[in-house]
Short mmCIF file of C-alpha atoms in Angstrom, two decimals:
data_model
loop_
_atom_site.label_atom_id
_atom_site.label_comp_id
_atom_site.label_asym_id
_atom_site.label_seq_id
_atom_site.Cartn_x
_atom_site.Cartn_y
_atom_site.Cartn_z
CA MET A 129 -73.29 -248.53 -22.70
CA ALA A 130 -74.43 -245.84 -25.10
CA ILE A 131 -71.84 -243.57 -26.64
CA ARG A 132 -72.68 -240.00 -27.61
CA PHE A 133 -72.58 -239.14 -31.30
CA GLN A 134 -69.76 -236.62 -30.80
CA THR A 135 -67.68 -239.24 -28.97
CA LYS A 136 -68.26 -241.70 -31.80
CA LYS A 137 -67.03 -239.14 -34.32
CA GLU A 138 -63.90 -238.55 -32.22
CA ILE A 139 -63.20 -242.29 -31.97
CA VAL A 140 -63.59 -242.72 -35.74
CA ALA A 141 -61.28 -239.76 -36.38
CA GLU A 142 -58.61 -241.08 -33.98
CA VAL A 143 -58.67 -244.59 -35.43
CA ASN A 144 -58.64 -243.21 -38.99
CA GLU A 145 -55.61 -241.06 -38.21
CA THR A 146 -53.82 -244.03 -36.64
CA ALA A 147 -54.71 -246.25 -39.60
CA SER A 148 -53.45 -243.69 -42.12
CA LYS A 149 -50.04 -243.61 -40.37
CA ALA A 150 -49.76 -247.34 -39.58
CA LEU A 151 -47.68 -249.85 -41.53
CA SER A 152 -49.77 -252.94 -40.74
CA LEU A 153 -52.89 -254.06 -38.87
CA VAL A 154 -53.64 -257.22 -36.90
CA ILE A 155 -57.21 -258.01 -35.87
CA ALA A 156 -57.75 -260.38 -32.95
CA ASP A 157 -60.54 -261.74 -30.76
CA TYR A 158 -59.80 -261.11 -27.10
CA ARG A 159 -62.84 -262.78 -25.47
CA GLY A 160 -61.91 -264.62 -22.30
CA VAL A 161 -58.54 -262.92 -21.79
CA THR A 162 -58.14 -261.61 -18.25
CA SER A 163 -57.68 -257.93 -17.55
CA ASN A 164 -54.20 -258.58 -16.09
CA ASP A 165 -53.15 -260.32 -19.30
CA MET A 166 -54.59 -257.47 -21.37
CA ALA A 167 -52.64 -254.98 -19.24
CA SER A 168 -49.41 -256.89 -19.92
CA LEU A 169 -50.28 -256.98 -23.65
CA ARG A 170 -50.79 -253.21 -23.65
CA ALA A 171 -47.46 -252.68 -21.85
CA LYS A 172 -45.63 -254.80 -24.43
CA ALA A 173 -47.44 -252.94 -27.20
CA ARG A 174 -46.31 -249.56 -25.87
CA ALA A 175 -42.71 -250.82 -25.73
CA ASP A 176 -42.91 -252.04 -29.36
CA ASN A 177 -44.71 -248.89 -30.61
CA VAL A 178 -47.87 -250.82 -31.45
CA ASN A 179 -51.16 -248.97 -31.08
CA LEU A 180 -53.87 -251.22 -29.56
CA ARG A 181 -57.51 -250.18 -29.82
CA VAL A 182 -60.74 -251.87 -28.81
CA VAL A 183 -63.42 -250.28 -30.95
CA ARG A 184 -66.96 -251.19 -31.86
CA ASN A 185 -67.09 -252.89 -35.23
CA THR A 186 -69.36 -250.30 -36.84
CA LEU A 187 -66.99 -247.53 -35.79
CA ALA A 188 -63.94 -249.53 -36.90
CA ARG A 189 -65.49 -250.10 -40.34
CA ARG A 190 -66.07 -246.37 -40.75
CA ALA A 191 -62.61 -245.54 -39.45
CA VAL A 192 -60.71 -247.71 -41.94
CA GLU A 193 -62.74 -246.59 -44.97
CA GLY A 194 -60.44 -244.73 -47.32
CA THR A 195 -57.29 -246.29 -45.87
CA GLU A 196 -55.30 -249.30 -47.04
CA TYR A 197 -57.00 -251.34 -44.31
CA ALA A 198 -60.45 -251.17 -45.88
CA CYS A 199 -59.72 -254.68 -47.15
CA ALA A 200 -60.03 -255.93 -43.54
CA ILE A 201 -63.63 -254.78 -43.00
CA GLU A 202 -64.88 -258.38 -43.35
CA ALA A 203 -62.87 -259.39 -40.25
CA PHE A 204 -64.65 -256.93 -37.97
CA THR A 205 -67.05 -259.40 -36.35
CA GLY A 206 -67.50 -259.96 -32.65
CA PRO A 207 -65.25 -258.34 -30.05
CA SER A 208 -62.12 -257.15 -31.83
CA ILE A 209 -58.86 -255.60 -30.79
CA LEU A 210 -56.96 -253.70 -33.47
CA ALA A 211 -53.17 -253.68 -33.32
CA PHE A 212 -51.58 -251.07 -35.58
CA SER A 213 -47.80 -251.24 -36.19
CA MET A 214 -46.47 -247.72 -36.29
CA GLU A 215 -42.73 -248.16 -37.03
CA ASP A 216 -42.03 -251.81 -37.81
CA PRO A 217 -44.50 -253.64 -40.09
CA GLY A 218 -44.01 -256.93 -38.26
CA ALA A 219 -44.23 -255.60 -34.69
CA ALA A 220 -47.98 -256.09 -34.22
CA ALA A 221 -47.85 -259.55 -35.78
CA ARG A 222 -44.98 -260.61 -33.50
CA LEU A 223 -46.74 -259.16 -30.47
CA CYS A 224 -50.06 -260.90 -31.16
CA LYS A 225 -48.40 -264.18 -32.14
CA ASP A 226 -46.35 -264.30 -28.93
CA PHE A 227 -49.36 -263.31 -26.82
CA ALA A 228 -51.52 -265.99 -28.46
CA LYS A 229 -48.92 -268.64 -27.52
CA THR A 230 -49.40 -267.93 -23.82
CA ASN A 231 -53.14 -267.15 -23.95
CA GLU A 232 -55.26 -269.80 -25.64
CA LYS A 233 -58.36 -267.59 -25.72
CA PHE A 234 -56.61 -264.82 -27.69
CA GLU A 235 -57.24 -265.60 -31.36
CA VAL A 236 -55.85 -263.72 -34.35
CA ARG A 237 -58.53 -263.28 -37.03
CA GLY A 238 -56.47 -261.70 -39.75
CA LEU A 239 -54.00 -259.05 -40.73
CA ALA A 240 -53.67 -256.40 -43.36
CA VAL A 241 -50.58 -254.87 -44.88
CA GLY A 242 -50.15 -252.84 -48.05
CA GLY A 243 -53.84 -252.99 -48.91
CA GLU A 244 -53.87 -256.80 -48.83
CA PHE A 245 -55.86 -258.83 -46.30
CA LEU A 246 -54.17 -262.00 -45.05
CA GLY A 247 -55.76 -264.75 -43.01
CA ALA A 248 -54.66 -265.65 -39.50
CA ASP A 249 -52.60 -268.54 -40.88
CA GLN A 250 -50.37 -265.99 -42.65
CA ILE A 251 -49.25 -264.26 -39.46
CA ASP A 252 -45.79 -265.84 -39.68
CA ARG A 253 -45.32 -264.17 -43.04
CA LEU A 254 -45.52 -260.77 -41.40
CA ALA A 255 -44.05 -261.70 -38.00
CA LYS A 256 -40.81 -262.95 -39.57
CA LEU A 257 -40.07 -259.65 -41.27
CA PRO A 258 -36.83 -258.20 -39.92
CA THR A 259 -36.96 -255.14 -37.73
CA ARG A 260 -35.58 -251.87 -39.05
CA ASP A 261 -32.24 -252.41 -37.32
CA GLN A 262 -31.95 -255.98 -38.61
CA ALA A 263 -32.76 -254.87 -42.15
CA LEU A 264 -30.18 -252.08 -42.00
CA SER A 265 -27.52 -254.49 -40.75
CA LEU A 266 -28.32 -256.89 -43.62
CA VAL A 267 -28.03 -254.07 -46.16
CA MET A 268 -24.75 -252.91 -44.65
CA ALA A 269 -23.37 -256.47 -44.74
CA VAL A 270 -24.28 -256.74 -48.43
CA MET A 271 -22.67 -253.37 -49.14
CA LEU A 272 -19.53 -254.26 -47.19
CA ALA A 273 -18.99 -257.68 -48.81
CA PRO A 274 -17.46 -256.44 -52.12
CA VAL A 275 -15.08 -254.08 -50.31
CA THR A 276 -13.99 -256.86 -47.96
CA LYS A 277 -13.45 -259.23 -50.88
CA LEU A 278 -11.38 -256.60 -52.73
CA ALA A 279 -9.22 -255.98 -49.64
CA MET A 280 -8.66 -259.71 -49.18
CA THR A 281 -7.72 -260.08 -52.86
CA MET A 282 -5.34 -257.12 -52.77
CA ASN A 283 -3.77 -258.46 -49.58
CA ASP A 284 -3.36 -261.91 -51.14
CA ILE A 285 -1.23 -260.68 -54.09
CA PRO A 286 1.92 -259.89 -52.04
CA GLY A 287 1.50 -263.20 -50.25
CA ARG A 288 1.39 -265.08 -53.56
CA ILE A 289 4.49 -263.27 -54.81
CA THR A 290 6.30 -264.16 -51.59
CA ARG A 291 5.34 -267.83 -51.95
CA VAL A 292 6.49 -267.91 -55.60
CA ILE A 293 9.85 -266.34 -54.70
CA ALA A 294 10.27 -268.82 -51.83
CA ALA A 295 9.48 -271.73 -54.16
CA VAL A 296 12.03 -270.49 -56.72
CA ARG A 297 14.62 -270.11 -53.93
CA ASP A 298 13.93 -273.67 -52.71
CA GLN A 299 14.26 -275.02 -56.27
CA LYS A 300 17.63 -273.29 -56.74
CA ARG A 301 18.91 -274.65 -53.41
CA GLU A 302 17.92 -278.19 -54.37
CA ALA A 303 19.52 -277.82 -57.80
CA ALA A 304 22.76 -276.51 -56.34
#
């Protein structure tokens, strides 16, 4: 189906705006995936704040020019679905990885993050990144550890003194 030139310009502008705000990009081949499965993928993507777009490759190439995802232009071959992570860098990778487990025809071609293109075999590298909440809890645990250790040490000093006094008392009783 032919697309008007003005519509093409709008699509390129929308994808470029999304790409400039996104934290990571996953490119996948969706040939053979049923429309019901694609609808469930889109629902999961909305819940995870992942922007899914099916765009013609020529338009996608133009849209990512000038962004950190220009490194992924080589992967735009055949039917492609673009998954942009908007809040969590690993969200799109986790979404596509989980969807590919249940749908054999869904194939991840590659991913891009921080101006670096990674092959499909590197999806675990991005999918295993902690979410924002997990990362914050790890940072808070690291920050809390020294304070907890100090409190335990300060609490242990009176206990040690008590044990020393009790040992001296026991020694005096035995000597007497």
